[in-house]
Short mmCIF file of C-alpha atoms and ligand atoms in Angstrom, two decimals:
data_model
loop_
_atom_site.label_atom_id
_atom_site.label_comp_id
_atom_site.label_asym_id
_atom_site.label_seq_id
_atom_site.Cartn_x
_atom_site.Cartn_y
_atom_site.Cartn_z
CA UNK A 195 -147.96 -0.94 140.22
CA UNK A 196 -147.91 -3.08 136.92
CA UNK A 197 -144.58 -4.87 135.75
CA UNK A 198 -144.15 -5.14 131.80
CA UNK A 199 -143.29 -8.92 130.52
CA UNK A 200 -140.21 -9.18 128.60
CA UNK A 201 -141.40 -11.12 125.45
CA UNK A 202 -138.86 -13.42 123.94
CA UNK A 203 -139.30 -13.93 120.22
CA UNK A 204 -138.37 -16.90 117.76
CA UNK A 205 -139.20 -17.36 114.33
CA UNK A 206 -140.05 -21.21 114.43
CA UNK A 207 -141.15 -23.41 117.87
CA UNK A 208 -137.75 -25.57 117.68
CA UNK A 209 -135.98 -22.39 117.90
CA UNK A 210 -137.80 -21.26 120.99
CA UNK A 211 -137.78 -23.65 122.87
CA UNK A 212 -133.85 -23.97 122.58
CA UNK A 213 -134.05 -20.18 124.17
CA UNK A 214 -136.55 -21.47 126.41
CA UNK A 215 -134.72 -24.64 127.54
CA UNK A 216 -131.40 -22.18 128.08
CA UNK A 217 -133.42 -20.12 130.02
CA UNK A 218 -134.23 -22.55 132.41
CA UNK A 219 -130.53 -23.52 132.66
CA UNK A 220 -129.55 -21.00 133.97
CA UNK A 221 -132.25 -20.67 136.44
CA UNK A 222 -132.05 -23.60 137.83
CA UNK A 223 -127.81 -23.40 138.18
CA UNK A 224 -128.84 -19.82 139.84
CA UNK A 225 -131.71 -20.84 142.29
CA UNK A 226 -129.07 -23.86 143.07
CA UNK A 227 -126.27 -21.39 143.58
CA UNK A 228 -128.61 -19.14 145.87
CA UNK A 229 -130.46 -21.70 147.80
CA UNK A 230 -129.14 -25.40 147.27
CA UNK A 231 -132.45 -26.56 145.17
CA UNK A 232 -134.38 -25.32 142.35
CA UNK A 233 -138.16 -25.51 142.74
CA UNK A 234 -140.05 -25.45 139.45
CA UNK A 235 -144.02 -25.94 138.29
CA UNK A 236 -143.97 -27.31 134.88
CA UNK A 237 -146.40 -26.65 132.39
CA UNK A 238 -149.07 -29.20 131.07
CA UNK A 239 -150.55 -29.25 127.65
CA UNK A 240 -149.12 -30.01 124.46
CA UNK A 241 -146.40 -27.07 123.59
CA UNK A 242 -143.62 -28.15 126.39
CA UNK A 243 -143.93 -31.55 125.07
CA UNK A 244 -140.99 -30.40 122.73
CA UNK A 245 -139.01 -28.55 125.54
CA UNK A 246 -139.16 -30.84 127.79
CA UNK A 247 -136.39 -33.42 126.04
CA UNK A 248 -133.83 -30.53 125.87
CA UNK A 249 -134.32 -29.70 129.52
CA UNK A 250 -132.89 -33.71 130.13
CA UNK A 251 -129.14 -32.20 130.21
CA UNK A 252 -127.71 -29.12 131.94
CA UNK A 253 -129.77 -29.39 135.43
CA UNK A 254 -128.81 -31.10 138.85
CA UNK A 255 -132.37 -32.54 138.90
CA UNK A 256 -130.87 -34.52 142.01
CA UNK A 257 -131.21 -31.13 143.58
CA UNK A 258 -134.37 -30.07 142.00
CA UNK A 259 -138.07 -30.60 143.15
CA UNK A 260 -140.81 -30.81 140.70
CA UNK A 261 -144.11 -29.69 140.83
CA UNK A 262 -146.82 -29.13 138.27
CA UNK A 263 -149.06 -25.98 137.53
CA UNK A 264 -151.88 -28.10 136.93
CA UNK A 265 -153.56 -31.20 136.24
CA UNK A 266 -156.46 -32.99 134.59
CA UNK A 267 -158.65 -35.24 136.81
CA UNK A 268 -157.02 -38.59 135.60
CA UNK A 269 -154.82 -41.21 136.55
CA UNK A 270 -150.86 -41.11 136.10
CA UNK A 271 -150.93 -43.17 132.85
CA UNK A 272 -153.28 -41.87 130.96
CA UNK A 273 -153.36 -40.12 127.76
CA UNK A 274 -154.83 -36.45 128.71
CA UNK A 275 -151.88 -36.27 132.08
CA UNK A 276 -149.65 -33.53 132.13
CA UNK A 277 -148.02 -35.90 134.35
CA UNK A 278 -147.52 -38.77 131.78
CA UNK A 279 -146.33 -36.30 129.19
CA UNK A 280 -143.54 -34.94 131.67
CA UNK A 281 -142.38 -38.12 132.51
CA UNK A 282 -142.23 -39.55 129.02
CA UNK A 283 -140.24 -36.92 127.60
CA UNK A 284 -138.40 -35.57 130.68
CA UNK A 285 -138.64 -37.32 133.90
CA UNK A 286 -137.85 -41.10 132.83
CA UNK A 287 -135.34 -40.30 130.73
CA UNK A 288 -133.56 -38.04 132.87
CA UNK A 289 -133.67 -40.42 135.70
CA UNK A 290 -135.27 -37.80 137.84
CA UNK A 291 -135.69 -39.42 141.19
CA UNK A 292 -139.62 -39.55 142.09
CA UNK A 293 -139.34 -38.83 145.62
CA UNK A 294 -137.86 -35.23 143.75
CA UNK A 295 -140.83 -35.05 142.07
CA UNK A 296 -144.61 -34.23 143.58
CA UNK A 297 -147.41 -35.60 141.21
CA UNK A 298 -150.97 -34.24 141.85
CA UNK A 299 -153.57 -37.21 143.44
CA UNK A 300 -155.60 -36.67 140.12
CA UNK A 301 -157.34 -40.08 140.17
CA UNK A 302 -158.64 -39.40 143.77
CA UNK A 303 -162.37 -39.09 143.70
CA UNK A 304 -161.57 -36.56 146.54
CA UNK A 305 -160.23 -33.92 144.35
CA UNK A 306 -160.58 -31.13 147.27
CA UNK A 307 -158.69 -33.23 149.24
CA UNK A 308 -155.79 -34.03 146.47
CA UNK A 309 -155.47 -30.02 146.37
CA UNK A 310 -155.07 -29.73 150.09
CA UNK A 311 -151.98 -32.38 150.06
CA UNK A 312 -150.51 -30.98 146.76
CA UNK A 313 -150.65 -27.97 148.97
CA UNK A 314 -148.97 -29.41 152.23
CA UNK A 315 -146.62 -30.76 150.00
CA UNK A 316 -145.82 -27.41 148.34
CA UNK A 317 -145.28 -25.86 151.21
CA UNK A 318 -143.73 -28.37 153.29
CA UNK A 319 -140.24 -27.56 154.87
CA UNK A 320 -139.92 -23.92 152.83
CA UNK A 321 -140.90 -20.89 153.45
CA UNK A 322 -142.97 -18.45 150.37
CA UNK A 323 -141.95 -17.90 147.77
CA UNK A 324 -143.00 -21.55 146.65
CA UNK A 325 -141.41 -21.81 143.57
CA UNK A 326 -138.51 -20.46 141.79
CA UNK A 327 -139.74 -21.15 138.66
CA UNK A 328 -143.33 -21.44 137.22
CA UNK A 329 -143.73 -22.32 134.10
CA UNK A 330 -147.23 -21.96 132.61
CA UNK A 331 -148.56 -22.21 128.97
CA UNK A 332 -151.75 -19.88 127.76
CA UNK A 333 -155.03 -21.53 126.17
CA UNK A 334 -156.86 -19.78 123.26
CA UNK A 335 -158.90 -18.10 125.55
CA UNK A 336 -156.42 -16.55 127.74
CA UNK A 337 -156.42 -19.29 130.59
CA UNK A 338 -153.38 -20.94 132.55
CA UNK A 339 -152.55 -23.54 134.29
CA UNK A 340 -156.02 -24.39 135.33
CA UNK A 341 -157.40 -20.77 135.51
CA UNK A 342 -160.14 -20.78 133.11
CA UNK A 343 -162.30 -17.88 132.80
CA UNK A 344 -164.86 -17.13 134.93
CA UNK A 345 -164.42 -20.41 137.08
CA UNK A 346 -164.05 -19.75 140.97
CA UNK A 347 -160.52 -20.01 140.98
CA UNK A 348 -159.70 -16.29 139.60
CA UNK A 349 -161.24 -15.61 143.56
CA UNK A 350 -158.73 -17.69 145.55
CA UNK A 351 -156.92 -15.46 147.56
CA UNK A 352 -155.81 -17.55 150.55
CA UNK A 353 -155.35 -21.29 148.97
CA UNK A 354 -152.01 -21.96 147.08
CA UNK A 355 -153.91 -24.82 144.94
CA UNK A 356 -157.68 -26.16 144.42
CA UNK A 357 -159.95 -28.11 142.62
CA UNK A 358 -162.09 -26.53 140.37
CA UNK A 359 -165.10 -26.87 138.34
CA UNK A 360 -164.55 -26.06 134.68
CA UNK A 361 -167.72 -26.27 133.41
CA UNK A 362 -166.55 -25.05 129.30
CA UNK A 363 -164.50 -28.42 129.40
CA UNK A 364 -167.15 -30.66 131.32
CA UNK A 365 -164.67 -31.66 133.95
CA UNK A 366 -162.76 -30.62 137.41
CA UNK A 367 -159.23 -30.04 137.16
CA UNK A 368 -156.53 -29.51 139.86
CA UNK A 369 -154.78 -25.89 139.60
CA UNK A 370 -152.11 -23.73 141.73
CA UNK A 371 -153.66 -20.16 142.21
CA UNK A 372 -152.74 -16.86 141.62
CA UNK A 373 -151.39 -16.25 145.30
CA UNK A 374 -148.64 -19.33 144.38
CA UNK A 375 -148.28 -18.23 140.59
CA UNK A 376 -147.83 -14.81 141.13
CA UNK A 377 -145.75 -15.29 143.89
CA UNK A 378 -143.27 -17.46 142.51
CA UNK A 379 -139.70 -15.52 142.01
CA UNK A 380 -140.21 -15.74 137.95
CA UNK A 381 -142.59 -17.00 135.43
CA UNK A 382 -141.73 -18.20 132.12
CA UNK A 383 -144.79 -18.32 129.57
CA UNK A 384 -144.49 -21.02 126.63
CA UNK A 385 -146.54 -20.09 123.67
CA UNK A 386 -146.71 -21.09 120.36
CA UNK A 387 -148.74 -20.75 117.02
CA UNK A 388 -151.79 -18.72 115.42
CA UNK A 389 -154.54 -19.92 117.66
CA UNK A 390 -152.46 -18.02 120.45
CA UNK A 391 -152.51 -14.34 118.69
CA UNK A 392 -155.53 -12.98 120.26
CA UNK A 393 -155.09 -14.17 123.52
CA UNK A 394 -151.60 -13.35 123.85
CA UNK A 395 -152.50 -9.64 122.59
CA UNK A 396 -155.70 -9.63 124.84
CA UNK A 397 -153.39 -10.63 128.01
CA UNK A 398 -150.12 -8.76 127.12
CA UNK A 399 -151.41 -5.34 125.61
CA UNK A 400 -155.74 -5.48 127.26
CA UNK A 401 -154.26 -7.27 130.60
CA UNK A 402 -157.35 -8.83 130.60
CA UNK A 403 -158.34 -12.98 130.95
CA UNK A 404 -157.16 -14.91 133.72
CA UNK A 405 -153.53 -14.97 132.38
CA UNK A 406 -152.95 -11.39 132.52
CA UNK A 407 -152.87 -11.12 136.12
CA UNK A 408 -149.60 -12.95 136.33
CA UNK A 409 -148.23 -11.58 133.13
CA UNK A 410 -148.17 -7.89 134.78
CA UNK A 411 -147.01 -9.00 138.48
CA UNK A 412 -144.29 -6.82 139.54
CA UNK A 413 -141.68 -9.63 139.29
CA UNK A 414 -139.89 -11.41 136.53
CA UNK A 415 -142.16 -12.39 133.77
CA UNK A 416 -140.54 -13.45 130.48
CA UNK A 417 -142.76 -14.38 127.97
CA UNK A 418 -141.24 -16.98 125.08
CA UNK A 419 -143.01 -17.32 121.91
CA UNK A 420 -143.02 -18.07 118.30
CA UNK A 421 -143.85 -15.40 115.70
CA UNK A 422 -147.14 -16.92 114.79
CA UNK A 423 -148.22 -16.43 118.52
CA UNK A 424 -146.75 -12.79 118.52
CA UNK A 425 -148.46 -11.85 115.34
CA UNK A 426 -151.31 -9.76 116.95
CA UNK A 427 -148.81 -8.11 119.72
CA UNK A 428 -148.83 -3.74 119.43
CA UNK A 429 -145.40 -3.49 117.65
CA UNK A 430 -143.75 -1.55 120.71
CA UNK A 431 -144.35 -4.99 122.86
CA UNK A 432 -142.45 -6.63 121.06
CA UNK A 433 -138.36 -7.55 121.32
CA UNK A 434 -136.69 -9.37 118.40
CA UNK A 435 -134.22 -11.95 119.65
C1 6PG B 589 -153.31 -27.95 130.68
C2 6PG B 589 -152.38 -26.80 130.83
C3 6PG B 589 -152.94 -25.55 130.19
C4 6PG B 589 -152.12 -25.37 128.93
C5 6PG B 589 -152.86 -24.52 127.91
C6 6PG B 589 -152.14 -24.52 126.59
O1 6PG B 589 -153.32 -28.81 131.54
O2 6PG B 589 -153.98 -28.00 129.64
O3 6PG B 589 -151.71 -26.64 131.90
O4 6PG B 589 -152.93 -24.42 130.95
O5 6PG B 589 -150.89 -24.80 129.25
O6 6PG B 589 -154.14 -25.09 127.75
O7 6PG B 589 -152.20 -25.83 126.09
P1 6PG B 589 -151.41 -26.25 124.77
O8 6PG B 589 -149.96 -26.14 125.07
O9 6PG B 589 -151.82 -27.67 124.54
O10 6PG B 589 -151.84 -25.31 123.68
#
């Protein structure tokens, strides 16, 4: 059984992520209200950079605990980490206490064994579903997170996060897997501009590359995007705001 995404509309990116960012609100005040905590994967890349600031006001981060969908294979501080782009424009200025927030080991030379912590740490003192809230972005050729095409980690069925050889970008990068993405009680997708069209329509209407298996899980998938990203969507997919 297949669920459908419910796809989320705005003309411009600083309208979306406005929806977005209220979106999240409210998840986080209802996870809080249900369970005492909100447990969220943020997304890395460039296109949260500008959701990330309005996200600063409206949660009990002091009751929150952060993880991250993925990560390069560098250290905190530098340039290319998703980690140094969430703390510069949310974590810092939010005051988000670190021990609330669980940064991938990406400088360890010991990648496998940075995934196997990240994973001890995900799971430590909960039980499944991990996360309340993942939220992912999608790459121009349909992956996520880390979940490039035809790298081994579209196979992991038992680990909840690996390292993995991604031989298109000449690197290893640090990903959670399908059985923690699509288990997660809702996934938001961030997307945004023309380069996205073809993957978005190859995942959303094809429901194929590695994105598309989390896009039609059974359970909440909301999928926000600018029109430029929707362009190439079959008209019935998609919902005006
Ligand atoms: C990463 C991300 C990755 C990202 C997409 C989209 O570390 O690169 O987690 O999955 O979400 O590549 O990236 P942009 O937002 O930069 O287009």
């Amino acid at each position: 059984m297949s669920g459908t995404p419910n796809i989320v509309i705005d003309p411009t990116p600083a309208e979306l992520v406005e929806t977005a960012a209220a979106h999240i609100r409210a998840a986080a005040s209802a996870a809080m209200a249900a369970r005492g905590t909100f447990r969220i994967a943020l997304a890395g890349g460039s296109t949260p950079r500008a959701l990330y600031p309005l996200l600063r006001e409206g949660v009990d981060w002091s009751r929150a605990r952060i993880f991250f969908g993925d990560e390069r294979a560098v250290p905190p501080d530098d340039a290319q980490s998703n980690y140094r782009m969430a703390r510069e424009t949310l974590l810092d200025p939010a005051r988000i206490p670190a021990a609330n927030v669980v940064r991938w080991r990406a400088e360890d030379p010991d990648l496998d064994a940075a995934a196997r912590d990240y994973e001890a740490a995900l799971t430590a003192g909960v039980a499944a579903p991990w996360l309340d809230l993942a939220l992912l972005g999608l790459g121009p050729d349909g992956h996520t997170a880390s979940l490039f095409p035809g790298t081994s980690a579209l196979a992991e069925e038992d680990r909840l996060a690996v390292a993995v050889d991604v031989p298109q970008m000449g690197t290893r990068r640090l990903t959670l897997t399908y059985p923690t993405l699509v288990g997660a009680r809702e996934v938001c997708f961030l997307v945004t501009g023309k380069d996205k069209a073809v993957a978005m329509a190859a995942v959303v209407d094809a429901g194929h590359l590695p994105a598309a298996r989390i896009v039609r899980r059974v359970a909440p998938v909301t999928i926000f995007c600018d029109a430029p990203a929707a362009s190439a969507l079959r008209r019935t997919k998609r919902q005006e705001p």
